[in-house]
PDB file of C-alpha atoms in Angstrom:
ATOM      1  CA  MET A 762      41.648  -9.348  -4.045  1.00 73.00           C
ATOM      2  CA  ALA A 763      40.744  -7.265  -1.019  1.00 87.00           C
ATOM      3  CA  LEU A 764      42.506  -3.807  -0.946  1.00 90.00           C
ATOM      4  CA  PRO A 765      42.707  -1.286   1.922  1.00 94.00           C
ATOM      5  CA  THR A 766      39.620   0.741   1.569  1.00 94.00           C
ATOM      6  CA  ALA A 767      38.961   2.357   5.046  1.00 94.00           C
ATOM      7  CA  TRP A 768      40.349   2.299   8.606  1.00 94.00           C
ATOM      8  CA  ASP A 769      39.651  -0.750  10.648  1.00 91.00           C
ATOM      9  CA  VAL A 770      37.173   0.261  13.338  1.00 84.00           C
ATOM     10  CA  ASN A 771      37.924  -2.921  15.201  1.00 81.00           C
ATOM     11  CA  ASP A 772      41.545  -1.983  15.347  1.00 70.00           C
ATOM     12  CA  VAL A 773      41.018   1.373  16.999  1.00 58.00           C
ATOM     13  CA  SER A 774      42.061   2.399  20.465  1.00 60.00           C
ATOM     14  CA  LEU A 775      41.638   6.111  21.029  1.00 59.00           C
ATOM     15  CA  PRO A 776      40.526   7.861  17.918  1.00 66.00           C
ATOM     16  CA  ASP A 777      36.978   8.195  16.787  1.00 83.00           C
ATOM     17  CA  VAL A 778      36.236   6.956  13.189  1.00 85.00           C
ATOM     18  CA  ASP A 779      33.366   8.263  11.090  1.00 85.00           C
ATOM     19  CA  SER A 780      30.682   6.012   9.533  1.00 83.00           C
ATOM     20  CA  ASN A 781      32.507   5.923   6.281  1.00 88.00           C
ATOM     21  CA  GLY A 782      35.679   4.540   7.921  1.00 90.00           C
ATOM     22  CA  LEU A 783      37.769   7.386   6.453  1.00 94.00           C
ATOM     23  CA  GLU A 784      37.802  10.354   8.925  1.00 94.00           C
ATOM     24  CA  VAL A 785      39.722   9.931  12.252  1.00 93.00           C
ATOM     25  CA  ASN A 786      39.378  12.245  15.173  1.00 90.00           C
ATOM     26  CA  TYR A 787      41.620  12.452  18.257  1.00 87.00           C
ATOM     27  CA  ARG A 788      39.468  12.345  21.509  1.00 78.00           C
ATOM     28  CA  ASP A 789      42.009  11.876  24.305  1.00 70.00           C
ATOM     29  CA  TYR A 790      41.638  15.265  26.005  1.00 62.00           C
ATOM     30  CA  SER A 791      44.608  14.496  28.294  1.00 64.00           C
ATOM     31  CA  GLY A 792      46.855  14.463  25.130  1.00 62.00           C
ATOM     32  CA  LYS A 793      49.074  11.911  26.761  1.00 73.00           C
ATOM     33  CA  HIS A 794      48.470   8.872  24.518  1.00 80.00           C
ATOM     34  CA  ASP A 795      49.284   7.976  20.999  1.00 86.00           C
ATOM     35  CA  ALA A 796      46.120   7.032  18.969  1.00 87.00           C
ATOM     36  CA  VAL A 797      47.084   4.593  16.171  1.00 91.00           C
ATOM     37  CA  ILE A 798      44.889   2.869  13.576  1.00 93.00           C
ATOM     38  CA  ARG A 799      45.579   0.774  10.513  1.00 94.00           C
ATOM     39  CA  THR A 800      43.440  -0.070   7.441  1.00 95.00           C
ATOM     40  CA  ASP A 801      40.796  -2.841   7.197  1.00 93.00           C
ATOM     41  CA  ASN A 802      43.045  -4.943   4.830  1.00 94.00           C
ATOM     42  CA  PRO A 803      46.764  -5.267   4.156  1.00 95.00           C
ATOM     43  CA  ILE A 804      48.076  -4.395   0.667  1.00 94.00           C
ATOM     44  CA  PRO A 805      47.898  -7.773  -1.100  1.00 91.00           C
ATOM     45  CA  SER A 806      51.025  -9.350  -2.573  1.00 85.00           C
ATOM     46  CA  GLN A 807      49.507  -9.231  -6.072  1.00 85.00           C
ATOM     47  CA  CYS A 808      49.426  -5.449  -5.736  1.00 87.00           C
ATOM     48  CA  LYS A 809      52.613  -3.971  -7.038  1.00 86.00           C
ATOM     49  CA  LEU A 810      51.786  -0.431  -6.422  1.00 90.00           C
ATOM     50  CA  PHE A 811      49.588   1.201  -3.716  1.00 93.00           C
ATOM     51  CA  TYR A 812      49.122   5.033  -3.207  1.00 95.00           C
ATOM     52  CA  PHE A 813      46.949   6.752  -0.586  1.00 97.00           C
ATOM     53  CA  GLU A 814      46.605  10.307   0.639  1.00 98.00           C
ATOM     54  CA  ILE A 815      45.706  11.786   4.070  1.00 98.00           C
ATOM     55  CA  ASP A 816      44.099  15.232   4.320  1.00 98.00           C
ATOM     56  CA  VAL A 817      44.992  16.959   7.592  1.00 97.00           C
ATOM     57  CA  ILE A 818      41.658  18.556   8.506  1.00 96.00           C
ATOM     58  CA  ASN A 819      42.786  20.030  11.832  1.00 93.00           C
ATOM     59  CA  ASN A 820      46.056  20.184  13.808  1.00 91.00           C
ATOM     60  CA  GLU A 821      45.598  23.541  15.287  1.00 85.00           C
ATOM     61  CA  ASN A 822      47.408  22.498  18.514  1.00 84.00           C
ATOM     62  CA  ASN A 823      50.443  21.437  16.523  1.00 84.00           C
ATOM     63  CA  GLY A 824      50.727  18.086  18.012  1.00 89.00           C
ATOM     64  CA  THR A 825      52.102  15.097  16.111  1.00 94.00           C
ATOM     65  CA  ILE A 826      50.464  13.324  13.161  1.00 96.00           C
ATOM     66  CA  ALA A 827      52.333  10.297  11.649  1.00 96.00           C
ATOM     67  CA  ILE A 828      51.514   8.743   8.372  1.00 98.00           C
ATOM     68  CA  GLY A 829      52.953   5.395   7.361  1.00 97.00           C
ATOM     69  CA  PHE A 830      52.683   1.711   7.185  1.00 97.00           C
ATOM     70  CA  CYS A 831      53.164  -1.342   9.386  1.00 95.00           C
ATOM     71  CA  SER A 832      53.106  -5.104   9.506  1.00 94.00           C
ATOM     72  CA  GLU A 833      50.347  -7.221  11.058  1.00 91.00           C
ATOM     73  CA  SER A 834      52.574  -7.968  14.059  1.00 89.00           C
ATOM     74  CA  ALA A 835      53.345  -4.361  14.837  1.00 88.00           C
ATOM     75  CA  GLU A 836      51.990  -3.152  18.228  1.00 83.00           C
ATOM     76  CA  ARG A 837      49.815  -0.031  17.906  1.00 80.00           C
ATOM     77  CA  ASN A 838      50.432   1.828  21.109  1.00 83.00           C
ATOM     78  CA  LYS A 839      53.066   4.164  19.705  1.00 89.00           C
ATOM     79  CA  MET A 840      53.322   6.345  16.693  1.00 92.00           C
ATOM     80  CA  PRO A 841      54.116   4.749  13.222  1.00 93.00           C
ATOM     81  CA  GLY A 842      57.852   4.291  13.171  1.00 94.00           C
ATOM     82  CA  CYS A 843      58.283   4.206  16.891  1.00 92.00           C
ATOM     83  CA  GLU A 844      57.532   0.464  17.290  1.00 88.00           C
ATOM     84  CA  LYS A 845      59.054  -2.598  15.587  1.00 91.00           C
ATOM     85  CA  ASN A 846      57.728  -3.325  12.061  1.00 92.00           C
ATOM     86  CA  SER A 847      56.372   0.050  11.732  1.00 94.00           C
ATOM     87  CA  TRP A 848      57.427   3.165   9.682  1.00 96.00           C
ATOM     88  CA  GLY A 849      56.167   6.740   9.514  1.00 97.00           C
ATOM     89  CA  TYR A 850      56.603  10.315   8.352  1.00 98.00           C
ATOM     90  CA  HIS A 851      55.969  12.725  11.269  1.00 97.00           C
ATOM     91  CA  SER A 852      54.366  16.207  11.014  1.00 96.00           C
ATOM     92  CA  ASP A 853      56.149  17.985  13.839  1.00 93.00           C
ATOM     93  CA  ASP A 854      59.679  17.591  12.714  1.00 93.00           C
ATOM     94  CA  GLY A 855      59.465  16.235   9.139  1.00 95.00           C
ATOM     95  CA  ASN A 856      61.517  13.115  10.123  1.00 96.00           C
ATOM     96  CA  PHE A 857      60.956   9.569   8.831  1.00 96.00           C
ATOM     97  CA  PHE A 858      61.004   6.957  11.599  1.00 95.00           C
ATOM     98  CA  GLU A 859      61.927   3.374  10.967  1.00 94.00           C
ATOM     99  CA  CYS A 860      61.010   0.701  13.509  1.00 90.00           C
ATOM    100  CA  SER A 861      62.081   2.767  16.535  1.00 82.00           C
ATOM    101  CA  VAL A 862      65.694   2.290  15.483  1.00 77.00           C
ATOM    102  CA  ILE A 863      66.284   5.195  13.074  1.00 79.00           C
ATOM    103  CA  ASP A 864      64.758   8.644  12.577  1.00 84.00           C
ATOM    104  CA  ILE A 865      66.254  10.731   9.809  1.00 91.00           C
ATOM    105  CA  PRO A 866      65.518  14.247   8.393  1.00 93.00           C
ATOM    106  CA  TYR A 867      63.240  13.609   5.406  1.00 94.00           C
ATOM    107  CA  GLY A 868      60.683  16.342   4.285  1.00 93.00           C
ATOM    108  CA  PRO A 869      58.945  19.498   5.477  1.00 93.00           C
ATOM    109  CA  THR A 870      56.661  19.629   8.409  1.00 94.00           C
ATOM    110  CA  PHE A 871      52.974  19.511   7.720  1.00 95.00           C
ATOM    111  CA  THR A 872      49.759  20.723   9.409  1.00 94.00           C
ATOM    112  CA  THR A 873      46.143  21.849   8.965  1.00 95.00           C
ATOM    113  CA  GLY A 874      45.249  22.070   5.221  1.00 96.00           C
ATOM    114  CA  ASP A 875      48.023  19.866   3.964  1.00 96.00           C
ATOM    115  CA  THR A 876      47.649  16.693   1.975  1.00 97.00           C
ATOM    116  CA  ILE A 877      50.314  13.970   2.540  1.00 98.00           C
ATOM    117  CA  GLY A 878      50.465  11.022   0.142  1.00 97.00           C
ATOM    118  CA  CYS A 879      52.331   7.771   0.564  1.00 97.00           C
ATOM    119  CA  CYS A 880      53.364   5.571  -2.269  1.00 96.00           C
ATOM    120  CA  LEU A 881      54.362   1.872  -1.692  1.00 95.00           C
ATOM    121  CA  ASN A 882      56.037   0.451  -4.832  1.00 93.00           C
ATOM    122  CA  PHE A 883      56.658  -3.278  -4.578  1.00 91.00           C
ATOM    123  CA  ARG A 884      58.265  -3.434  -7.917  1.00 88.00           C
ATOM    124  CA  ASN A 885      61.426  -1.799  -6.608  1.00 90.00           C
ATOM    125  CA  ASN A 886      60.549  -2.055  -2.877  1.00 94.00           C
ATOM    126  CA  THR A 887      60.633   1.666  -2.267  1.00 95.00           C
ATOM    127  CA  ALA A 888      58.295   4.099  -0.555  1.00 96.00           C
ATOM    128  CA  PHE A 889      58.078   7.844  -1.072  1.00 97.00           C
ATOM    129  CA  TYR A 890      55.740  10.595   0.242  1.00 97.00           C
ATOM    130  CA  THR A 891      54.105  13.611  -1.428  1.00 96.00           C
ATOM    131  CA  LYS A 892      53.046  16.890   0.068  1.00 95.00           C
ATOM    132  CA  ASN A 893      50.285  18.829  -1.591  1.00 93.00           C
ATOM    133  CA  GLY A 894      50.855  16.888  -4.861  1.00 91.00           C
ATOM    134  CA  VAL A 895      54.700  17.315  -4.851  1.00 91.00           C
ATOM    135  CA  ASN A 896      57.084  14.305  -4.629  1.00 93.00           C
ATOM    136  CA  LEU A 897      59.348  14.492  -1.584  1.00 94.00           C
ATOM    137  CA  GLY A 898      61.780  11.709  -2.618  1.00 93.00           C
ATOM    138  CA  ILE A 899      62.363   8.171  -1.526  1.00 95.00           C
ATOM    139  CA  ALA A 900      61.988   7.646   2.279  1.00 96.00           C
ATOM    140  CA  PHE A 901      62.491   3.920   2.473  1.00 95.00           C
ATOM    141  CA  ARG A 902      64.152   1.176   0.266  1.00 94.00           C
ATOM    142  CA  ASP A 903      63.431  -2.198   1.764  1.00 91.00           C
ATOM    143  CA  LEU A 904      59.608  -2.821   1.626  1.00 93.00           C
ATOM    144  CA  LYS A 905      58.220  -6.153   2.633  1.00 88.00           C
ATOM    145  CA  ASP A 906      54.928  -7.818   1.713  1.00 84.00           C
ATOM    146  CA  ASN A 907      51.624  -7.690   3.631  1.00 89.00           C
ATOM    147  CA  LEU A 908      51.874  -4.101   4.889  1.00 96.00           C
ATOM    148  CA  TYR A 909      49.025  -2.031   6.222  1.00 96.00           C
ATOM    149  CA  PRO A 910      48.761   1.705   5.715  1.00 97.00           C
ATOM    150  CA  CYS A 911      48.475   3.312   9.195  1.00 96.00           C
ATOM    151  CA  ILE A 912      48.294   6.677  10.925  1.00 95.00           C
ATOM    152  CA  GLY A 913      49.004   7.934  14.423  1.00 93.00           C
ATOM    153  CA  ILE A 914      47.813  11.045  16.181  1.00 93.00           C
ATOM    154  CA  LYS A 915      48.880  12.824  19.332  1.00 91.00           C
ATOM    155  CA  SER A 916      47.301  16.252  19.119  1.00 88.00           C
ATOM    156  CA  GLN A 917      44.222  17.392  20.984  1.00 86.00           C
ATOM    157  CA  GLY A 918      41.261  18.026  18.661  1.00 87.00           C
ATOM    158  CA  ALA A 919      43.155  16.886  15.561  1.00 91.00           C
ATOM    159  CA  SER A 920      41.439  15.164  12.695  1.00 94.00           C
ATOM    160  CA  ILE A 921      42.490  13.515   9.353  1.00 96.00           C
ATOM    161  CA  LYS A 922      40.624  12.110   6.392  1.00 96.00           C
ATOM    162  CA  ALA A 923      42.037   9.252   4.224  1.00 97.00           C
ATOM    163  CA  ASN A 924      41.656   8.871   0.407  1.00 96.00           C
ATOM    164  CA  PHE A 925      42.297   5.211  -0.677  1.00 94.00           C
ATOM    165  CA  GLY A 926      41.388   5.468  -4.309  1.00 85.00           C
ATOM    166  CA  TYR A 927      39.628   8.502  -5.615  1.00 77.00           C
ATOM    167  CA  LYS A 928      40.841  11.801  -7.089  1.00 86.00           C
ATOM    168  CA  PHE A 929      44.344  12.382  -5.736  1.00 93.00           C
ATOM    169  CA  LYS A 930      46.310  15.660  -5.527  1.00 92.00           C
ATOM    170  CA  TYR A 931      49.474  13.963  -6.864  1.00 93.00           C
ATOM    171  CA  ALA A 932      49.200  14.082 -10.680  1.00 88.00           C
ATOM    172  CA  ALA A 933      51.263  10.878 -11.339  1.00 90.00           C
ATOM    173  CA  MET A 934      48.470   8.862  -9.786  1.00 89.00           C
ATOM    174  CA  THR A 935      45.729  10.611 -11.775  1.00 86.00           C
ATOM    175  CA  THR A 936      44.870  11.327 -15.360  1.00 82.00           C
ATOM    176  CA  ASP A 937      44.737  15.109 -14.825  1.00 82.00           C
ATOM    177  CA  ASP A 938      47.790  15.827 -16.927  1.00 82.00           C
ATOM    178  CA  ILE A 939      46.787  13.538 -19.744  1.00 81.00           C
ATOM    179  CA  ASP A 940      45.035  15.589 -22.495  1.00 79.00           C
ATOM    180  CA  ASP A 941      43.932  12.763 -24.864  1.00 75.00           C
ATOM    181  CA  ASP A 942      40.569  11.274 -23.947  1.00 77.00           C
ATOM    182  CA  LEU A 943      41.237   7.885 -25.499  1.00 72.00           C
ATOM    183  CA  ILE A 944      44.595   7.573 -23.663  1.00 74.00           C
ATOM    184  CA  LYS A 945      43.044   8.892 -20.432  1.00 73.00           C
ATOM    185  CA  ASP A 946      40.535   6.008 -20.542  1.00 70.00           C
ATOM    186  CA  ARG A 947      43.128   3.390 -21.328  1.00 69.00           C
ATOM    187  CA  TRP A 948      45.642   4.830 -18.748  1.00 67.00           C
ATOM    188  CA  ALA A 949      43.104   4.347 -15.828  1.00 60.00           C
ATOM    189  CA  ASN A 950      42.785   0.591 -16.192  1.00 60.00           C
ATOM    190  CA  PRO A 951      46.352  -0.449 -15.208  1.00 53.00           C
ATOM    191  CA  ILE A 952      46.546   2.082 -12.365  1.00 58.00           C
ATOM    192  CA  ASN A 953      43.180   1.029 -11.020  1.00 56.00           C
ATOM    193  CA  GLN A 954      44.403  -2.639 -11.095  1.00 51.00           C
ATOM    194  CA  CYS A 955      47.344  -1.657  -8.807  1.00 49.00           C
ATOM    195  CA  ASN A 956      49.800  -1.676 -11.629  1.00 50.00           C
ATOM    196  CA  GLN A 957      49.716  -5.517 -12.075  1.00 53.00           C
ATOM    197  CA  ASP A 958      50.116  -5.452 -15.808  1.00 51.00           C
ATOM    198  CA  GLN A 959      53.882  -6.224 -16.359  1.00 54.00           C
ATOM    199  CA  ASN A 960      53.596  -4.939 -19.947  1.00 57.00           C
ATOM    200  CA  MET A 961      51.950  -1.626 -19.373  1.00 58.00           C
ATOM    201  CA  PRO A 962      54.231   0.504 -21.480  1.00 56.00           C
ATOM    202  CA  ALA A 963      53.623  -1.833 -24.396  1.00 60.00           C
ATOM    203  CA  TYR A 964      49.972  -1.730 -23.697  1.00 56.00           C
ATOM    204  CA  LEU A 965      50.087   2.076 -23.990  1.00 60.00           C
ATOM    205  CA  THR A 966      52.315   1.906 -26.984  1.00 60.00           C
ATOM    206  CA  ASN A 967      49.622   0.159 -29.011  1.00 62.00           C
ATOM    207  CA  THR A 968      47.117   2.842 -27.987  1.00 58.00           C
ATOM    208  CA  LEU A 969      49.493   5.730 -28.832  1.00 56.00           C
ATOM    209  CA  GLU A 970      50.354   4.247 -32.278  1.00 57.00           C
ATOM    210  CA  THR A 971      52.328   6.652 -34.402  1.00 55.00           C
ATOM    211  CA  ASN A 972      52.250   9.827 -32.244  1.00 74.00           C
ATOM    212  CA  THR A 973      55.847  10.030 -31.169  1.00 80.00           C
ATOM    213  CA  ASN A 974      55.429  12.891 -28.739  1.00 84.00           C
ATOM    214  CA  ASN A 975      52.493  11.222 -27.003  1.00 83.00           C
ATOM    215  CA  LEU A 976      54.312   7.956 -26.926  1.00 85.00           C
ATOM    216  CA  LEU A 977      57.250   9.593 -25.139  1.00 90.00           C
ATOM    217  CA  ARG A 978      54.970  11.494 -22.776  1.00 89.00           C
ATOM    218  CA  TYR A 979      52.814   8.791 -21.574  1.00 87.00           C
ATOM    219  CA  ARG A 980      55.157   5.831 -21.761  1.00 88.00           C
ATOM    220  CA  GLY A 981      57.717   7.955 -19.779  1.00 91.00           C
ATOM    221  CA  LYS A 982      54.999   8.616 -17.113  1.00 90.00           C
ATOM    222  CA  ALA A 983      54.159   4.805 -17.182  1.00 87.00           C
ATOM    223  CA  TYR A 984      57.788   3.927 -16.440  1.00 89.00           C
ATOM    224  CA  PHE A 985      57.908   6.615 -13.753  1.00 91.00           C
ATOM    225  CA  VAL A 986      54.863   5.224 -11.969  1.00 89.00           C
ATOM    226  CA  MET A 987      56.258   1.695 -12.220  1.00 86.00           C
ATOM    227  CA  GLY A 988      59.487   2.741 -10.632  1.00 88.00           C
ATOM    228  CA  GLU A 989      61.457   2.080 -13.918  1.00 89.00           C
ATOM    229  CA  TYR A 990      63.298   5.273 -13.380  1.00 93.00           C
ATOM    230  CA  LYS A 991      66.133   4.882 -15.974  1.00 94.00           C
ATOM    231  CA  LYS A 992      63.621   3.832 -18.722  1.00 93.00           C
ATOM    232  CA  ALA A 993      61.518   6.859 -17.754  1.00 94.00           C
ATOM    233  CA  LEU A 994      64.587   9.127 -18.130  1.00 97.00           C
ATOM    234  CA  GLU A 995      65.251   7.879 -21.587  1.00 96.00           C
ATOM    235  CA  ASP A 996      61.762   8.688 -22.905  1.00 95.00           C
ATOM    236  CA  LEU A 997      61.498  12.039 -21.039  1.00 96.00           C
ATOM    237  CA  THR A 998      64.917  13.094 -22.236  1.00 97.00           C
ATOM    238  CA  LYS A 999      64.083  12.258 -25.858  1.00 96.00           C
ATOM    239  CA  LEU A1000      60.900  14.333 -25.509  1.00 96.00           C
ATOM    240  CA  LEU A1001      62.838  17.263 -24.243  1.00 96.00           C
ATOM    241  CA  GLU A1002      65.250  17.054 -27.098  1.00 96.00           C
ATOM    242  CA  ILE A1003      62.107  17.525 -29.347  1.00 95.00           C
ATOM    243  CA  GLU A1004      60.487  20.091 -27.092  1.00 93.00           C
ATOM    244  CA  PRO A1005      63.003  21.701 -24.787  1.00 91.00           C
ATOM    245  CA  ASN A1006      60.498  23.486 -22.537  1.00 89.00           C
ATOM    246  CA  ASN A1007      57.797  20.715 -22.321  1.00 92.00           C
ATOM    247  CA  SER A1008      56.446  21.184 -18.827  1.00 90.00           C
ATOM    248  CA  PHE A1009      55.136  17.622 -18.594  1.00 92.00           C
ATOM    249  CA  ALA A1010      58.584  16.200 -19.215  1.00 94.00           C
ATOM    250  CA  LEU A1011      60.349  18.685 -17.056  1.00 93.00           C
ATOM    251  CA  ARG A1012      58.089  17.833 -14.101  1.00 92.00           C
ATOM    252  CA  TYR A1013      58.526  14.030 -14.369  1.00 94.00           C
ATOM    253  CA  ARG A1014      62.184  14.071 -15.305  1.00 95.00           C
ATOM    254  CA  GLY A1015      62.864  16.384 -12.347  1.00 92.00           C
ATOM    255  CA  GLU A1016      61.032  13.991 -10.047  1.00 93.00           C
ATOM    256  CA  THR A1017      62.860  11.043 -11.501  1.00 95.00           C
ATOM    257  CA  TYR A1018      66.226  12.650 -10.905  1.00 94.00           C
ATOM    258  CA  LEU A1019      65.083  13.399  -7.364  1.00 91.00           C
ATOM    259  CA  LEU A1020      64.213   9.695  -6.759  1.00 93.00           C
ATOM    260  CA  LEU A1021      67.596   8.736  -8.198  1.00 93.00           C
ATOM    261  CA  ASN A1022      69.349  11.136  -5.725  1.00 90.00           C
ATOM    262  CA  GLU A1023      70.671  13.237  -8.730  1.00 93.00           C
ATOM    263  CA  TYR A1024      69.718  16.462  -6.966  1.00 89.00           C
ATOM    264  CA  GLU A1025      71.623  18.945  -9.232  1.00 91.00           C
ATOM    265  CA  LYS A1026      69.908  17.686 -12.362  1.00 93.00           C
ATOM    266  CA  SER A1027      66.542  17.722 -10.536  1.00 91.00           C
ATOM    267  CA  TYR A1028      67.122  21.283  -9.481  1.00 88.00           C
ATOM    268  CA  ALA A1029      67.949  22.336 -13.107  1.00 91.00           C
ATOM    269  CA  ASP A1030      64.779  20.808 -14.454  1.00 91.00           C
ATOM    270  CA  VAL A1031      62.547  22.230 -11.686  1.00 87.00           C
ATOM    271  CA  LYS A1032      64.156  25.675 -12.087  1.00 87.00           C
ATOM    272  CA  ILE A1033      63.253  25.738 -15.799  1.00 89.00           C
ATOM    273  CA  LEU A1034      59.765  24.480 -14.967  1.00 86.00           C
ATOM    274  CA  LEU A1035      59.227  27.196 -12.392  1.00 84.00           C
ATOM    275  CA  SER A1036      60.435  29.910 -14.738  1.00 84.00           C
ATOM    276  CA  THR A1037      57.395  29.099 -16.956  1.00 77.00           C
ATOM    277  CA  GLY A1038      55.126  30.310 -14.178  1.00 70.00           C
ATOM    278  CA  THR A1039      53.324  26.927 -13.946  1.00 68.00           C
ATOM    279  CA  TYR A1040      52.972  24.519 -11.156  1.00 69.00           C
ATOM    280  CA  SER A1041      52.709  26.796  -8.128  1.00 66.00           C
ATOM    281  CA  ASP A1042      52.350  23.663  -6.007  1.00 68.00           C
ATOM    282  CA  ILE A1043      55.883  22.589  -6.826  1.00 71.00           C
ATOM    283  CA  ALA A1044      57.185  26.093  -6.046  1.00 67.00           C
ATOM    284  CA  LYS A1045      55.659  26.243  -2.635  1.00 67.00           C
ATOM    285  CA  VAL A1046      57.021  22.868  -1.503  1.00 66.00           C
ATOM    286  CA  ALA A1047      60.313  23.230  -3.294  1.00 66.00           C
ATOM    287  CA  ASN A1048      60.942  26.508  -1.306  1.00 67.00           C
ATOM    288  CA  GLU A1049      60.345  24.544   1.965  1.00 64.00           C
ATOM    289  CA  LEU A1050      62.490  21.627   1.020  1.00 62.00           C
ATOM    290  CA  TRP A1051      65.153  21.473  -1.744  1.00 56.00           C
ATOM    291  CA  TYR A1052      65.268  24.545  -3.953  1.00 48.00           C
ATOM    292  CA  VAL A1053      66.188  27.829  -2.199  1.00 41.00           C
TER     293      VAL A1053
END
């Protein structure tokens, strides 16, 4: 199963791509053209979950960088989202663009030093973005198969670097918040296999055995990653009944409520979480977006 691992250098028009196929630089000094590039492979149909991140290395001229996904048939002479069969989150206004038909306010703007993630979940056919490790909520709800991650740049001197499978800033896609070494090792397998295992929570349940708190923590996270949000809420709520200020449960339940558009409940959990003085990344983005 071939996964997207780099930018397709044969697909490139204006940007320069480094030898690793990950860093893209805008070299149109007129600044008049959109430079668009997609990955070497589409996301295969067997892959039920795909996440990637883009580090914005330089956007000092404050032009537009768009991060998104497209079909094979999409033309690549305009920014992601500004052509048919193309979708994208744009840096200059924070809007999400859909197939040149719709652009809606979505998230905060982003620029030099920011990391933007994109999660495509084919279990529930939704897509959401993250900024500096914080979930921004669902951007799109009608994913189709055989999509390519893509980016567009229209900013003199701008450069970005992609991460298609290493250490991410978004904790849900890493093991950084798992504090049991055995569980950490077991957790990595289904994530690295693009979440193909339909029985991942049961798989983890066998590992967690009789430790109720660990079972609720990591099974709740598993359901969250899979897009089984109601099941995630059940486990995370049970954990909070046992440990009312459990920061792990507050973070993931707050994110889950956000993805279910239950903003008041999301706000309540994040407010408690921030009062503990942890998760400064959430505080920074929350002040830009939802919680003022």
